[in-house]
Short mmCIF file of C-alpha atoms in Angstrom, two decimals:
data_model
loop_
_atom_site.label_atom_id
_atom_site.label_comp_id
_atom_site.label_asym_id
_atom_site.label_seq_id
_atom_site.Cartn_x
_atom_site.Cartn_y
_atom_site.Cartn_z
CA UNK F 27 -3.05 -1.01 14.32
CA UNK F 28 -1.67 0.03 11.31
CA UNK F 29 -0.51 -2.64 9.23
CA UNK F 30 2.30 -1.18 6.90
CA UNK F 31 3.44 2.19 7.90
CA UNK F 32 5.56 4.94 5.54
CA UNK F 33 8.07 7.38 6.79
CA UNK F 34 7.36 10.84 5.97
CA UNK F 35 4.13 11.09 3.71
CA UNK F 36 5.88 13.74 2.05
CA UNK F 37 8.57 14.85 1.10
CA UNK F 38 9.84 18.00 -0.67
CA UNK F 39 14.05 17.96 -1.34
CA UNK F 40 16.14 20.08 -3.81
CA UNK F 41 17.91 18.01 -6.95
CA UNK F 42 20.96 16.22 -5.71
CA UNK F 43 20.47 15.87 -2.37
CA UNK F 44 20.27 12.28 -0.94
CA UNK F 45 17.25 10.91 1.49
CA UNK F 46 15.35 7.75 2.86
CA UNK F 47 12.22 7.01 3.16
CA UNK F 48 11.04 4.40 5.71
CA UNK F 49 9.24 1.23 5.83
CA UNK F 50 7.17 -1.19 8.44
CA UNK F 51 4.86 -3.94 8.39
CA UNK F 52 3.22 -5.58 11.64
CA UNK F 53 1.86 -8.02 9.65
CA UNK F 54 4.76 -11.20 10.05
CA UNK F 55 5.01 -11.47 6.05
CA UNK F 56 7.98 -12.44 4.98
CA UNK F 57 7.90 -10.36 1.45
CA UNK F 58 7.96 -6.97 1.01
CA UNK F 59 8.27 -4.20 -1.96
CA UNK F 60 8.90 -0.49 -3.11
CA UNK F 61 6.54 0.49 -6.28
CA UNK F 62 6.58 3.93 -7.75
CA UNK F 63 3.84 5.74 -8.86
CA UNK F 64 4.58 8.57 -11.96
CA UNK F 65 2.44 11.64 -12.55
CA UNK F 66 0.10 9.36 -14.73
CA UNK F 67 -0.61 7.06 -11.53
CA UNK F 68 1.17 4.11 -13.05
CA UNK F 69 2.42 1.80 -10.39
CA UNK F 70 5.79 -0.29 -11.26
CA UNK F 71 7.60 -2.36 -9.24
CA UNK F 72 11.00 -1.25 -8.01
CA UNK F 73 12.43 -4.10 -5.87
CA UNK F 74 10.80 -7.05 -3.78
CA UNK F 75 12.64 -8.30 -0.53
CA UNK F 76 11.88 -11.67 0.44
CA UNK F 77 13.40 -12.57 4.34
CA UNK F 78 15.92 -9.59 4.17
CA UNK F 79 16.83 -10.85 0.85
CA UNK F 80 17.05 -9.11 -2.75
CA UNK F 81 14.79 -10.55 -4.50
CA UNK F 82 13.62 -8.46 -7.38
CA UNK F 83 15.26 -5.20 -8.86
CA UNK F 84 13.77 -4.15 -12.01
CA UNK F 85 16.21 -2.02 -13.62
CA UNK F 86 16.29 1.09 -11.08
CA UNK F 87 18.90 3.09 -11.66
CA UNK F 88 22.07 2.16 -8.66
CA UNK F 89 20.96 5.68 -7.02
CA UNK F 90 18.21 3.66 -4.98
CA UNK F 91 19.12 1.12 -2.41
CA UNK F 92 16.75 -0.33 -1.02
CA UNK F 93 17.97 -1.92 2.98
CA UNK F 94 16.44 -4.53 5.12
CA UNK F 95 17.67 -4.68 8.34
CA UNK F 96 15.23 -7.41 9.50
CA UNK F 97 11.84 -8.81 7.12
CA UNK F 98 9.82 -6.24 9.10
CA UNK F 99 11.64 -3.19 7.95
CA UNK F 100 12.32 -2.53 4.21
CA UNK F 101 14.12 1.64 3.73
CA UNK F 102 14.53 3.09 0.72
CA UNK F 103 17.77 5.68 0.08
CA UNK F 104 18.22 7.56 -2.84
CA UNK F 105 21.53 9.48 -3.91
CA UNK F 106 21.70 12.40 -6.24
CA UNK F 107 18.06 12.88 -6.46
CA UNK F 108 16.69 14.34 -10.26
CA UNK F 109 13.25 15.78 -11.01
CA UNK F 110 12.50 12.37 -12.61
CA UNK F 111 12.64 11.33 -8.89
CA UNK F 112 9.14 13.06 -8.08
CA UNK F 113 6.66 10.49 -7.54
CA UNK F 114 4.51 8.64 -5.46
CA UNK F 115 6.79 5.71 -3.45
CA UNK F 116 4.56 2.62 -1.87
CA UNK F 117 5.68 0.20 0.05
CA UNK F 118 3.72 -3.10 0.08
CA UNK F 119 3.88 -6.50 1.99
CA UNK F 120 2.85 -9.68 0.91
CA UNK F 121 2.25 -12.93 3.17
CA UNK F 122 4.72 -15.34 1.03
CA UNK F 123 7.32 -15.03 -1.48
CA UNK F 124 5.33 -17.07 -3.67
CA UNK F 125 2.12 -19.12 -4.07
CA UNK F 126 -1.37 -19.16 -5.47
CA UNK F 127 -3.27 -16.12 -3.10
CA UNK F 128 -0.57 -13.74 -1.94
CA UNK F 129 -2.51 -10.56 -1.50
CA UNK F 130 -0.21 -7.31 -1.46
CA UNK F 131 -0.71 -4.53 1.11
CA UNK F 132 -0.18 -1.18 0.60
CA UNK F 133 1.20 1.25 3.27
CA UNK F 134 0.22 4.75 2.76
CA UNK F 135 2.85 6.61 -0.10
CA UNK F 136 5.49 8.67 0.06
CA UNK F 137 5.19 11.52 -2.22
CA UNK F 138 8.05 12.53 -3.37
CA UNK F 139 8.57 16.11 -5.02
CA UNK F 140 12.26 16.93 -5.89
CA UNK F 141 12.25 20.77 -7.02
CA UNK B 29 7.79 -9.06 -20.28
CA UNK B 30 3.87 -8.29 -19.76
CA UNK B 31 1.47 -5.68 -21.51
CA UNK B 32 -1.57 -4.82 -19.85
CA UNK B 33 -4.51 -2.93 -20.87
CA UNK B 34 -7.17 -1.09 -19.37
CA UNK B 35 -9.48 1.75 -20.32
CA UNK B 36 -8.32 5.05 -19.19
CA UNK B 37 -11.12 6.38 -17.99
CA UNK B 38 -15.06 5.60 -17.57
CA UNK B 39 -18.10 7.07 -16.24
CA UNK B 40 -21.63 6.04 -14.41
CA UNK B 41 -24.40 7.23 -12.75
CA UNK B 42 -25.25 6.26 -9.18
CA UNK B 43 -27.13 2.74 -8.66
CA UNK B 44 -25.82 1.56 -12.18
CA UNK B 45 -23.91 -1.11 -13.23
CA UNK B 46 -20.59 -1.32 -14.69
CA UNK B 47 -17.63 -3.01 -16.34
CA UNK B 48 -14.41 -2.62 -17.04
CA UNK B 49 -12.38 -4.62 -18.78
CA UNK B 50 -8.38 -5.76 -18.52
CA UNK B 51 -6.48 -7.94 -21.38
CA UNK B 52 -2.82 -9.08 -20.87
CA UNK B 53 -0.22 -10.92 -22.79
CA UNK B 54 2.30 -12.32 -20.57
CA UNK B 55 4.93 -15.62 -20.95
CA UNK B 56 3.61 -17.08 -18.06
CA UNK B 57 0.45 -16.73 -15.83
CA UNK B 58 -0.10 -17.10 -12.40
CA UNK B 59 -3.37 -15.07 -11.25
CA UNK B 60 -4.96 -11.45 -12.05
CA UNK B 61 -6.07 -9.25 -9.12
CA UNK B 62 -7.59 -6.02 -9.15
CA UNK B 63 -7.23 -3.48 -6.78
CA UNK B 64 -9.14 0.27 -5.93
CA UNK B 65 -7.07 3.25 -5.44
CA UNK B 66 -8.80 6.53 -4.25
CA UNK B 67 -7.55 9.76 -5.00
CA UNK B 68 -4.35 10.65 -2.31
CA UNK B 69 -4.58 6.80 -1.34
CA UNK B 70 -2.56 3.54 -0.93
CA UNK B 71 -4.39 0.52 -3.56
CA UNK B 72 -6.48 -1.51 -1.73
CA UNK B 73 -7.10 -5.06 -3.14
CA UNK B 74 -10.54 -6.32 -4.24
CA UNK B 75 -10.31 -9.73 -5.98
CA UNK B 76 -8.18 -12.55 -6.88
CA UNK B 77 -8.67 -14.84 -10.50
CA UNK B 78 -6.35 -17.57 -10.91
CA UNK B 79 -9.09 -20.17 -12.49
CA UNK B 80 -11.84 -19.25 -15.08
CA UNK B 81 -14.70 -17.85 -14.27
CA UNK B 82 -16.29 -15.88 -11.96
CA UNK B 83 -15.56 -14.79 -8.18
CA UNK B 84 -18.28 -12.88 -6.93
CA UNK B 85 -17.68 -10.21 -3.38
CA UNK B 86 -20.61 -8.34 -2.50
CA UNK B 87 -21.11 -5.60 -5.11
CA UNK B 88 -18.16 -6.69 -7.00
CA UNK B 89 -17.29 -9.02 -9.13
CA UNK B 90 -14.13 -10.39 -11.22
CA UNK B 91 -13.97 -12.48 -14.19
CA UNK B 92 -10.83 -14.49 -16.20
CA UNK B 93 -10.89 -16.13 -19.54
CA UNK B 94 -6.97 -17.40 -19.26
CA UNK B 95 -7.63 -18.37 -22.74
CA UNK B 96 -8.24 -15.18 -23.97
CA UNK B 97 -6.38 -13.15 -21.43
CA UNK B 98 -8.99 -11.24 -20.43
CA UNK B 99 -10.47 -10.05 -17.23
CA UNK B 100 -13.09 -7.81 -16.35
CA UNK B 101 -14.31 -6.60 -12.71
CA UNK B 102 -18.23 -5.74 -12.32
CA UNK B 103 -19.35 -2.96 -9.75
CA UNK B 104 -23.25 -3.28 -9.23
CA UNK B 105 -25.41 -0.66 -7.66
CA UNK B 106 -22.96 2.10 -8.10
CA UNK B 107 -22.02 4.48 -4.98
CA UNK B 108 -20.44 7.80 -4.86
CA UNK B 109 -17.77 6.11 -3.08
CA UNK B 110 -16.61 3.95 -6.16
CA UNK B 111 -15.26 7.03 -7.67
CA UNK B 112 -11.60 5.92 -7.76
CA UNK B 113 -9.11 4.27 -10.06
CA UNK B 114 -8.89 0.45 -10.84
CA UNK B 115 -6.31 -1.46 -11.12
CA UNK B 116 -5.90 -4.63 -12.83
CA UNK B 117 -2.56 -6.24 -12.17
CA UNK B 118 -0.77 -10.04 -13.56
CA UNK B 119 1.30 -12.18 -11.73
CA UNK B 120 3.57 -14.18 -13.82
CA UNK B 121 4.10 -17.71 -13.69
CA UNK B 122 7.87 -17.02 -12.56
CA UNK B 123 7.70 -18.10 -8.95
CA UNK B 124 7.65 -14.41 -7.84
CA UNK B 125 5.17 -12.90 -6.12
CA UNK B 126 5.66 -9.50 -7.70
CA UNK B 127 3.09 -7.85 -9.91
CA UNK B 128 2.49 -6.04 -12.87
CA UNK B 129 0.01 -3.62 -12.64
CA UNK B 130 -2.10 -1.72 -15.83
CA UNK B 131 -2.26 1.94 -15.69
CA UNK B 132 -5.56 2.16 -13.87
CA UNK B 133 -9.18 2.81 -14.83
CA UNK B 134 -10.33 5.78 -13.69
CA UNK B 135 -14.13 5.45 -12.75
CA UNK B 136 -16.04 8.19 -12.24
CA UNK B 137 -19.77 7.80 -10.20
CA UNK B 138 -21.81 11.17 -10.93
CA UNK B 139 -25.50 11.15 -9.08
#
């Protein structure tokens, strides 16, 4: 029944290695997104997929790529990771790329903690 | 770009009411939601504002003034439970569904 799952809930990696984390929505929408949350809980938008498509990056650095193999699916890899990496990492899905009421679900985090 | 602002933190006692507030200054507009996150948890969303006024859900409410880009969200009758962080986020006017979120209110419910 879950709606938008994460893959792991946590994760604990030493500076420079690389890893993914994983996400799925049941929910049919065609948009989906990776925020990150910082150590202050601020939540900023990485990149939004829309149909398998690259919609929004907001200036993350070229270590993440975000992948889409189909509009149900959005992974996140990251290369070379730094401490600066160690965060919180939501996934969210959205009904519609855009439009007036396009409520945002959150799947469950991804802590990240790069030692 | 977008600024948002939010009180950091606020407090209240059980079965009281409160507000807190959210202002933005954005290029464009295109609706204001808020959203609870508890401690360890995902954001869950509360209430949408595209149009003035007031949308009330249950125990919660949510204002906009798009003229004076300003929100608030009103919790009545206070729970334990509504300890969590609130989050007001803006949707610009850009054809993109993305948001911009403030950096939370933390409320705290004591008994």
């Amino acid at each position: 029944d879950t709606a938008v799952s994460q893959t792991p809930k946590y994760l604990v990696t030493q500076m420079g290695n690389d890893k993914s984390i994983k996400c799925e929505q049941n929910l049919g929408h065609d948009t989906m997104y990776w925020y990150k949350q910082d150590s202050k809980k601020f939540l900023k938008i990485m990149f939004s997929y829309n149909n398998k498509e690259l919609i929004i990056n907001e200036t993350v650095p070229n270590r993440f790529s975000p992948k889409s193999p189909d509009k149900a699916h959005l992974n996140l890899h990251i290369n070379s990771l730094e401490l600066g990496d160690s965060a919180v990492y939501f996934c969210a899905s959205s009904p519609r790329y855009s439009g007036n009421y396009n409520e945002q679900f959150f799947g469950p985090g991804t802590r990240l903690t790069v030692l | 770009g977008q600024n948002i602002d939010q009180p950091t933190e606020m407090t209240a006692t059980e079965g009281a009411i409160v507000q807190i507030n959210c202002t933005y200054q954005t290029s464009g507009f295109n609706g204001l939601f808020w959203y609870q996150q508890h401690a360890g948890e995902a954001p869950t969303f509360l209430s949408y504002n595209v149009l003035d006024g007031l949308e009330e859900k249950g125990r919660f409410s949510s204002f906009l003034s798009r003229s004076k880009g300003y929100s608030y969200l009103l919790l009545k009758e206070l729970q334990m439970k509504d300890s969590a962080s609130y989050l007001c986020a803006v949707r610009e006017d850009s054809g993109y569904s993305t948001l911009t979120f403030g950096k939370g209110t933390m409320l705290l419910v004591s008994p």
